[in-house]
Short mmCIF file of C-alpha atoms and ligand atoms in Angstrom, two decimals:
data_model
loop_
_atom_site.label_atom_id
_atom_site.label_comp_id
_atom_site.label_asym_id
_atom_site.label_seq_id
_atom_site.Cartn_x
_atom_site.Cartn_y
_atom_site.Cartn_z
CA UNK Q 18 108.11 84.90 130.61
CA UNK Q 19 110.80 86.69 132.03
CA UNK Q 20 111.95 89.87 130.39
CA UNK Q 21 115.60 88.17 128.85
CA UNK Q 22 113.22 85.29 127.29
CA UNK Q 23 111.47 88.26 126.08
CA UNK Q 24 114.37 89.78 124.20
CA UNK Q 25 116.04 86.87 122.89
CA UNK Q 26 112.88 85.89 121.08
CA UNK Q 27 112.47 89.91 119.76
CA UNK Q 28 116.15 89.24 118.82
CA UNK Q 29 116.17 85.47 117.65
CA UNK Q 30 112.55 87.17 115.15
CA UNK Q 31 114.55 90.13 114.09
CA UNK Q 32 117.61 87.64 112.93
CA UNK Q 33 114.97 85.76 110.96
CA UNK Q 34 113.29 88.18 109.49
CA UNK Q 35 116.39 89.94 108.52
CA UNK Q 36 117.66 86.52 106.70
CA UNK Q 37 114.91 86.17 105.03
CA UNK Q 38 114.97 89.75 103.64
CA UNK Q 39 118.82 88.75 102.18
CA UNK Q 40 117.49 85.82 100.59
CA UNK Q 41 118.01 82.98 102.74
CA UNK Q 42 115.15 80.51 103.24
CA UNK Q 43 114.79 79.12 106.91
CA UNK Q 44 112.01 76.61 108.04
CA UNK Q 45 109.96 77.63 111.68
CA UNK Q 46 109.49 74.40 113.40
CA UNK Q 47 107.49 74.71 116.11
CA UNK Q 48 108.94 73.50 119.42
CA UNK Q 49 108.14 70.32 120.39
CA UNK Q 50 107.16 71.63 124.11
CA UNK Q 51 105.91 75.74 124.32
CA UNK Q 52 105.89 76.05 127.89
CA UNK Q 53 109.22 75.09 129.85
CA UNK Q 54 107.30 75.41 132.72
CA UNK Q 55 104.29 73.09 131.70
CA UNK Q 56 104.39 69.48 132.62
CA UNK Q 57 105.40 67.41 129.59
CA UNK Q 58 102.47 66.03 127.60
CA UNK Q 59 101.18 62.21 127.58
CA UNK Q 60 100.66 62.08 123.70
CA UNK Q 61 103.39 63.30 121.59
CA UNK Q 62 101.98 66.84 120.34
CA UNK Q 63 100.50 67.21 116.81
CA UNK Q 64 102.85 68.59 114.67
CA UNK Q 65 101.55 72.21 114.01
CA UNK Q 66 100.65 72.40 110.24
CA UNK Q 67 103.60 74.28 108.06
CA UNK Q 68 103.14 77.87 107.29
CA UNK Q 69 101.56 78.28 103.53
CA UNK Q 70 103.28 80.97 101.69
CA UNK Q 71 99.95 81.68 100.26
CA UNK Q 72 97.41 82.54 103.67
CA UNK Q 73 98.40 83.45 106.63
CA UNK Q 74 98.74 80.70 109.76
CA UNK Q 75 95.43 79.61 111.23
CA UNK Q 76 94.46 81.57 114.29
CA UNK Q 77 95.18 79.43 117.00
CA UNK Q 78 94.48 80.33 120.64
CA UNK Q 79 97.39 79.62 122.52
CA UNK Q 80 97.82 78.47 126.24
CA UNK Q 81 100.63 79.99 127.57
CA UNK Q 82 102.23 83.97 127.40
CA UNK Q 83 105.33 82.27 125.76
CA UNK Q 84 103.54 80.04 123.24
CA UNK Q 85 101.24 83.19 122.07
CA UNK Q 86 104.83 84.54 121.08
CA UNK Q 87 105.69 81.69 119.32
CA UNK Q 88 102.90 81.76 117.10
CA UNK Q 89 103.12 85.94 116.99
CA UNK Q 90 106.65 85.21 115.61
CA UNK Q 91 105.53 82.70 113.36
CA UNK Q 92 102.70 85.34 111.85
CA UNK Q 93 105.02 88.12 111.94
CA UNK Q 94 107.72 86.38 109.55
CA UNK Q 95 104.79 84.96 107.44
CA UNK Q 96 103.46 88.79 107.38
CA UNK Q 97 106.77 90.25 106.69
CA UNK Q 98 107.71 87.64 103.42
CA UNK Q 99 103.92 88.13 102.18
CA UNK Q 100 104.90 91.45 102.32
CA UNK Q 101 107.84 92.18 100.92
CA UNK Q 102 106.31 89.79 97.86
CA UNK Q 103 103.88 92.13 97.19
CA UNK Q 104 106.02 95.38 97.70
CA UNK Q 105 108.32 94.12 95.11
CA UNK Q 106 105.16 92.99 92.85
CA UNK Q 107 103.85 96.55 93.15
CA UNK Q 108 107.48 97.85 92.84
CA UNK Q 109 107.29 96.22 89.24
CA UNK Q 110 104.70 97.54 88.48
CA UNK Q 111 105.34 101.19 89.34
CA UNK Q 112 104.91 102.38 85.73
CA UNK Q 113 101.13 101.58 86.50
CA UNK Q 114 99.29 104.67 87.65
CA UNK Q 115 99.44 105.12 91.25
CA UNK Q 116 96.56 103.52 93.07
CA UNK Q 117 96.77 100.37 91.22
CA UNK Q 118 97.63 97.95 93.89
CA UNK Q 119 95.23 99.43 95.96
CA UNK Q 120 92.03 99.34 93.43
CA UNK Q 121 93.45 95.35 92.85
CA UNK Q 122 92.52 95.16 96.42
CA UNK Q 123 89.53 96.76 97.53
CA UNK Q 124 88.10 97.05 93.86
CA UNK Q 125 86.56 100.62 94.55
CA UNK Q 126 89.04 103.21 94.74
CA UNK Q 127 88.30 106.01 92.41
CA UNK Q 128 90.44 107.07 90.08
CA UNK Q 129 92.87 110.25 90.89
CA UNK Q 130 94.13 112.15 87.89
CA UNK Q 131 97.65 113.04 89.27
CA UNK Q 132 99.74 116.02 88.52
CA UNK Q 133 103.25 115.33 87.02
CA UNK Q 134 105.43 113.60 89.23
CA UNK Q 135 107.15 115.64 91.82
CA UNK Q 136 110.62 116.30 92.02
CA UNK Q 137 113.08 113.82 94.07
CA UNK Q 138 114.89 115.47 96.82
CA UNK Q 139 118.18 112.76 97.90
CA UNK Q 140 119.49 114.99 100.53
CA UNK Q 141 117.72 115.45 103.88
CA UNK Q 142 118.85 119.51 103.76
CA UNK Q 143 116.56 119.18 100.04
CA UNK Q 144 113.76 117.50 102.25
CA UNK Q 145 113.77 120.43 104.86
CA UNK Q 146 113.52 122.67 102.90
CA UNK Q 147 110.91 121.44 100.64
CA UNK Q 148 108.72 120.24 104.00
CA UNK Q 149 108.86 123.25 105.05
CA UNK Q 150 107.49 125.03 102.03
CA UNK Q 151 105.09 122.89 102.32
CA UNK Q 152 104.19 123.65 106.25
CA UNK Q 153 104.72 127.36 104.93
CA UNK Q 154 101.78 126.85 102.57
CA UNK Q 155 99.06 124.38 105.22
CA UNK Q 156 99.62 127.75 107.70
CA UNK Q 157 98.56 130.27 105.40
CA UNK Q 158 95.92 127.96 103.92
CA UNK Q 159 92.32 129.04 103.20
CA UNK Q 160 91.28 125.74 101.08
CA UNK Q 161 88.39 124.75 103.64
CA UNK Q 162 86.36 126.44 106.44
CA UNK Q 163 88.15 124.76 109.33
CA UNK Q 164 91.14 127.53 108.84
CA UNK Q 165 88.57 130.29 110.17
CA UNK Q 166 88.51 127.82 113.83
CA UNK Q 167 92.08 127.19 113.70
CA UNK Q 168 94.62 128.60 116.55
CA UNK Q 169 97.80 126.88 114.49
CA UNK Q 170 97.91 124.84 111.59
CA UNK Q 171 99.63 121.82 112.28
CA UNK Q 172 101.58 120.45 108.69
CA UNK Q 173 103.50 117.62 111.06
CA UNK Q 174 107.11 117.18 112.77
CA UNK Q 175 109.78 115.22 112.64
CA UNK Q 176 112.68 114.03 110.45
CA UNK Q 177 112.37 114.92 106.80
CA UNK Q 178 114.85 111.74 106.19
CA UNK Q 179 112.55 109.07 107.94
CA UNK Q 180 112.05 105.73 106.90
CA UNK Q 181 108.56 105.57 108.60
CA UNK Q 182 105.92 108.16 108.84
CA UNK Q 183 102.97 108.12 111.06
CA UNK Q 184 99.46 109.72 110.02
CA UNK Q 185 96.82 110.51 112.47
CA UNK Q 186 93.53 112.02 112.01
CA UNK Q 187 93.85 116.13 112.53
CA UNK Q 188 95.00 118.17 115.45
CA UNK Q 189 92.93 118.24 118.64
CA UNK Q 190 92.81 121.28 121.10
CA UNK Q 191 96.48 121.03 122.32
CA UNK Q 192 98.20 120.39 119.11
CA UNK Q 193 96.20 123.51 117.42
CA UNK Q 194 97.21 125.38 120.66
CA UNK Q 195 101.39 124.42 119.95
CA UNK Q 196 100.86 123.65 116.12
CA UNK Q 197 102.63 120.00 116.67
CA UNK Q 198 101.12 116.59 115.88
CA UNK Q 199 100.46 114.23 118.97
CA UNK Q 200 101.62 116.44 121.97
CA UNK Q 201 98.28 115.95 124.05
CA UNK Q 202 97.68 112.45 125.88
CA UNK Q 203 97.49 110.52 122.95
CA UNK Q 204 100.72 111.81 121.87
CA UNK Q 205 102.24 111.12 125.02
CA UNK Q 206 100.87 107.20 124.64
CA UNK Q 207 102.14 107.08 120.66
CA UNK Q 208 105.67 108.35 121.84
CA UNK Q 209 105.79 105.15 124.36
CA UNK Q 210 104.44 103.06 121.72
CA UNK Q 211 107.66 103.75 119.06
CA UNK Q 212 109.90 103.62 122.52
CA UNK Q 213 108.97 100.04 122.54
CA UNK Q 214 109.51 99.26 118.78
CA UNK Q 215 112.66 100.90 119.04
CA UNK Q 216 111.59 104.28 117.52
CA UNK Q 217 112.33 107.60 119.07
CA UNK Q 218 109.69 110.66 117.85
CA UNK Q 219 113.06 112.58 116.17
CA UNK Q 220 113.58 109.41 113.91
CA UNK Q 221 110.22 109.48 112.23
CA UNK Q 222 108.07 111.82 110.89
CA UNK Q 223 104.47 112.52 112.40
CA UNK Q 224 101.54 114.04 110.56
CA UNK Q 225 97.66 113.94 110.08
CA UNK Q 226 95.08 113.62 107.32
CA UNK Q 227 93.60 117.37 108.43
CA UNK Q 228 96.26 119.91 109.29
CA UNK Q 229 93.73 121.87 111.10
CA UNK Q 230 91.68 120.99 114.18
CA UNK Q 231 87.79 120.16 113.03
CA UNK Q 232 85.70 121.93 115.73
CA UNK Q 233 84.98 119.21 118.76
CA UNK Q 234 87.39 116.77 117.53
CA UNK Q 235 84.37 115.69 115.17
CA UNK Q 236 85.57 113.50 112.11
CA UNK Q 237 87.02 115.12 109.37
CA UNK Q 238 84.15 115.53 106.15
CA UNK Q 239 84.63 114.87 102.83
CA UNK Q 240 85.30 118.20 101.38
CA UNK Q 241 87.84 118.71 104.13
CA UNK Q 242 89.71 116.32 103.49
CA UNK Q 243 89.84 116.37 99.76
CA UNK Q 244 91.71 119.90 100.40
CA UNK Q 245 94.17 118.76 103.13
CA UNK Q 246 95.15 115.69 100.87
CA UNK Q 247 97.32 117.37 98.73
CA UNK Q 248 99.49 118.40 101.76
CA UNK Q 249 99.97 115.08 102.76
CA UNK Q 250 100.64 113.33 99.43
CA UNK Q 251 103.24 115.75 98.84
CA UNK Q 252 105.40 115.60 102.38
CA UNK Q 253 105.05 111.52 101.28
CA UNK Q 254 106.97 112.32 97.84
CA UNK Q 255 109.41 114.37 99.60
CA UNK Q 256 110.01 111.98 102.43
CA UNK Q 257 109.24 109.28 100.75
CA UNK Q 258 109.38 106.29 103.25
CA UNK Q 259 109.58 102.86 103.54
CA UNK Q 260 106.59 102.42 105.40
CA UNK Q 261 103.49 104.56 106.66
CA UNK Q 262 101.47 103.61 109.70
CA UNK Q 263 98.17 104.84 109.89
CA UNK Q 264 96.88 105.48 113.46
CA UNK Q 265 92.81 104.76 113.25
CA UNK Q 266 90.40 103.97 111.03
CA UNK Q 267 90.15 107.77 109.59
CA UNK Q 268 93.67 107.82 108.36
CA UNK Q 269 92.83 104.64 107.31
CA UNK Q 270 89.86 105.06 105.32
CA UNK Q 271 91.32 108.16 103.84
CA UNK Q 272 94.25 106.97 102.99
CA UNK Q 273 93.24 103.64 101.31
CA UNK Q 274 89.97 104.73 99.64
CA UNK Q 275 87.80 102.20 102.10
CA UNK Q 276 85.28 101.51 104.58
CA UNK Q 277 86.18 98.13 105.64
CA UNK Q 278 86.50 97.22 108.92
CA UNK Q 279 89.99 98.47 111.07
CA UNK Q 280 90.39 94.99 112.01
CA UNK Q 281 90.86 93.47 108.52
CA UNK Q 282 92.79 96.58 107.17
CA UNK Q 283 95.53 95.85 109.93
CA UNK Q 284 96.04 92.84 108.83
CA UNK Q 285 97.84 93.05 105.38
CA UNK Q 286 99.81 95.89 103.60
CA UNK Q 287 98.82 98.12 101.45
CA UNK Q 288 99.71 101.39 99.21
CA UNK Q 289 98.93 104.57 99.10
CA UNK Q 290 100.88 106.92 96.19
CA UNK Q 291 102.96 103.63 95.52
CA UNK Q 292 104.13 103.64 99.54
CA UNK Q 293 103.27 100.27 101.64
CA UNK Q 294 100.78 101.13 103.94
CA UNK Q 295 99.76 99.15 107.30
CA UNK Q 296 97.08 100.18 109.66
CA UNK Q 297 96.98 99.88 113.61
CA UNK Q 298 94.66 101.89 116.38
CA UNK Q 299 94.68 105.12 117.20
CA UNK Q 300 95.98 106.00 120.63
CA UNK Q 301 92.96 107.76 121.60
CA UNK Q 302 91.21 104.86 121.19
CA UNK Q 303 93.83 102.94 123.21
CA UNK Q 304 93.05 105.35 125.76
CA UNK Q 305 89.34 104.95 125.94
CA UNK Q 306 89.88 100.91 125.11
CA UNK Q 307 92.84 99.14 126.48
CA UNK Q 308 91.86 96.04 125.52
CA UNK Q 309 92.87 97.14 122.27
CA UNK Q 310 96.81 97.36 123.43
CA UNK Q 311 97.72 94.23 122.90
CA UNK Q 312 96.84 94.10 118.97
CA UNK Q 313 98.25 97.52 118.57
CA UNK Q 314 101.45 95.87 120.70
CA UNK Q 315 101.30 93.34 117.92
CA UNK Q 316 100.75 95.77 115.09
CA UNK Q 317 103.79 97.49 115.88
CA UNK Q 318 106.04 94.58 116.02
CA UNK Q 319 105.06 93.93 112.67
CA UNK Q 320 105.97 97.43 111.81
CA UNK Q 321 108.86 97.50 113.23
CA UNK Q 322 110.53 93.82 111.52
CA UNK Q 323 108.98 94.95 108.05
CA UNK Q 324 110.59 98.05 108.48
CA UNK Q 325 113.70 96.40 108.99
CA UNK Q 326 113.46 93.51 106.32
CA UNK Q 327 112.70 97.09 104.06
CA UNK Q 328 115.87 98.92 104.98
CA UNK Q 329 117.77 95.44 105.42
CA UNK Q 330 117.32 95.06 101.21
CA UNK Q 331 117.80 99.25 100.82
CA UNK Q 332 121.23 98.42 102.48
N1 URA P 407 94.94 112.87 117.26
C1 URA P 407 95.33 112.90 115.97
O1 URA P 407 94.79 112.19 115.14
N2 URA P 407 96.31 113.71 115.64
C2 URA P 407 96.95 114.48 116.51
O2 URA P 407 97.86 115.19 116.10
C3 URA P 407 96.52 114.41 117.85
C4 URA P 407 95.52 113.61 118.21
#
C-alpha cells in the first residue's frame, strides 16, 4: 500500500470515528474487492457478516496489507463506540465509589477506602503548581526502602493540561541518573511511537507506577508499590485525562487490580480512579520482541481515535 493509501484510510477512520462520536450513525460495508491489485474473484465474495454492537468482529486473517487495514478500521470504530458506551455508562455512574467499573469487570479488585475527593484544578498554571508539589513530595520521600538506592526520584514530565497520560513501570538506570521518565532506549522508542499517533512527548504527560528505580530493574513488590500509588492517583486527579495508556503488564496489573493476561487487557477499556484505561506493551519489551510492534502499532491507533472521539464530545 503506498503511503497516500495509507493516509487517506488514517483520515477516511478518523472522519468516522469522529461522526460517530457527534452522534451520527454510519454503516461499514466492506468493499466488494480488498486488494486493487488482486485479480477479481470467480464467485461473488461472501458478504462479510455486519459488525454486532455487542462483541467485537470475528478475527479474521486477512490476505493482503490493505485488507488487514480494512478490517483494523472496522475493529477500531467497533472498539471506539463500545467504548465510549461504557465511558458514558461508568460516567453515570460516577456517584458509585471509584473502582466500580473495574470490580464489574474482573470481579476481584479489593476495595480502597479513599480519602475525600481532591480538589479540581481548571487552569493548567493550578495543575503546575499542584504537580509539582507533588514531585516536591516523591523527591524527598522515605515511604519505602528503594529511596536509600535512588540517584533521583523520578515523579514524571510533561504537560500538566494533557488529555492522555502514559504510565510505565519505574525508572531504570538513566532516568534515576536525569530524574525523567523514558529518556533511556525505551524512551527513545515510546517518543517515536506517539510521533506516529500524532503525539509529541510535550503534549502528554509521562509517569510510572514506582517513582524510584527498584535495584536491577527487578519488578516493583507489593509494599512498594502500595507507597508510590498515592503519587500517581493524585497527578491523575490533578491532570485528570481523557485517557491513560499503560505501557506493560506491571502498570497494568497495578493499575487495574489484575493478573490476567496483557493480551486480553489490551483489548477493551477500562478504569482506574473513574479514568478509561487501555493497555499496550512496554517498549522494552518491543525492544527485546519486535514481533510485538505491530499490535502495539495497532494499540496505539486505537488510542489515538478514542482519544479523539473523547475530546471530539468534550468540544
Ligand atoms: N521503563 C519504565 O517503565 N519507565 C521508565 O521511565 C523507563 C523505562
Amino acid at each position: 500500500m503506498t503511503a497516500g493509501l495509507q493516509a487517506l484510510l488514517d483520515d477516511l477512520a478518523r472522519y468516522l470515528v469522529q461522526q460517530q462520536a457527534a452522534g451520527s450513525t454510519f454503516i461499514w460495508r466492506e468493499p466488494e474487492s480488498s486488494s486493487a491489485a488482486a485479480p477479481a474473484p470467480a464467485a461473488a465474495p461472501t458478504p462479510a457478516p455486519a459488525p454486532s454492537p455487542a462483541a467485537p468482529p470475528p478475527r479474521q486473517t486477512p490476505g493482503t496489507k490493505q485488507e488487514r487495514e480494512l478490517l483494523f478500521q472496522r475493529e477500531c470504530a467497533g472498539f471506539v463506540r463500545d467504548s465510549l458506551a461504557l465511558i458514558a455508562r461508568t460516567r453515570a455512574h460516577a456517584a458509585e465509589p471509584t473502582g466500580s467499573a473495574q470490580s464489574e469487570m474482573f470481579g476481584s479488585a479489593p476495595a480502597v477506602a479513599l480519602p475525600p475527593p481532591p480538589p479540581v484544578y481548571e487552569t493548567v498554571a493550578e495543575k503546575t503548581a499542584a504537580l509539582e508539589a507533588i514531585a516536591a513530595e516523591a523527591r524527598a520521600c522515605t515511604r519505602c526502602p528503594l529511596h536509600a538506592g535512588r540517584t533521583n526520584a523520578v515523579p514524571g514530565a510533561g504537560n500538566p493540561g494533557a488529555g492522555l497520560v502514559l504510565i510505565g513501570e519505574a525508572p531504570g538506570q538513566e532516568e534515576d541518573r536525569q530524574g525523567l521518565p523514558f529518556v533511556g532506549r525505551s524512551g527513545q522508542l515510546l517518543t517515536d511511537i506517539l510521533r506516529a499517533i500524532g503525539f509529541t512527548r510535550d503534549e502528554v504527560f509521562i509517569c510510572n507506577i514506582l517513582k524510584c528505580r527498584p535495584p536491577g530493574n527487578r519488578d516493583p513488590e507489593r509494599q512498594e508499590v502500595t507507597a508510590c500509588e498515592p503519587y500517581l492517583r493524585r497527578q491523575l486527579a490533578v491532570i485528570r485525562p481523557r485517557l491513560v495508556l499503560c505501557l506493560g503488564r506491571v502498570a497494568a496489573h497495578t493499575l487495574l487490580g489484575t493478573s490476567a493476561p496483557l493480551g486480553a487487557l489490551r483489548r477493551t477499556i477500562h478504569f482506574y480512579a473513574g479514568v478509561p484505561v487501555m493497555a499496550t506493551f512496554h517498549p522494552a519489551s518491543l525492544l527485546r520482541n519486535p514481533g510485538q510492534k505491530r499490535d502495539t502499532w495497532d494499540d496505539v491507533r486505537k488510542v489515538r481515535a478514542l482519544y479523539d472521539a473523547l475530546a471530539a464530545i468534550d468540544a
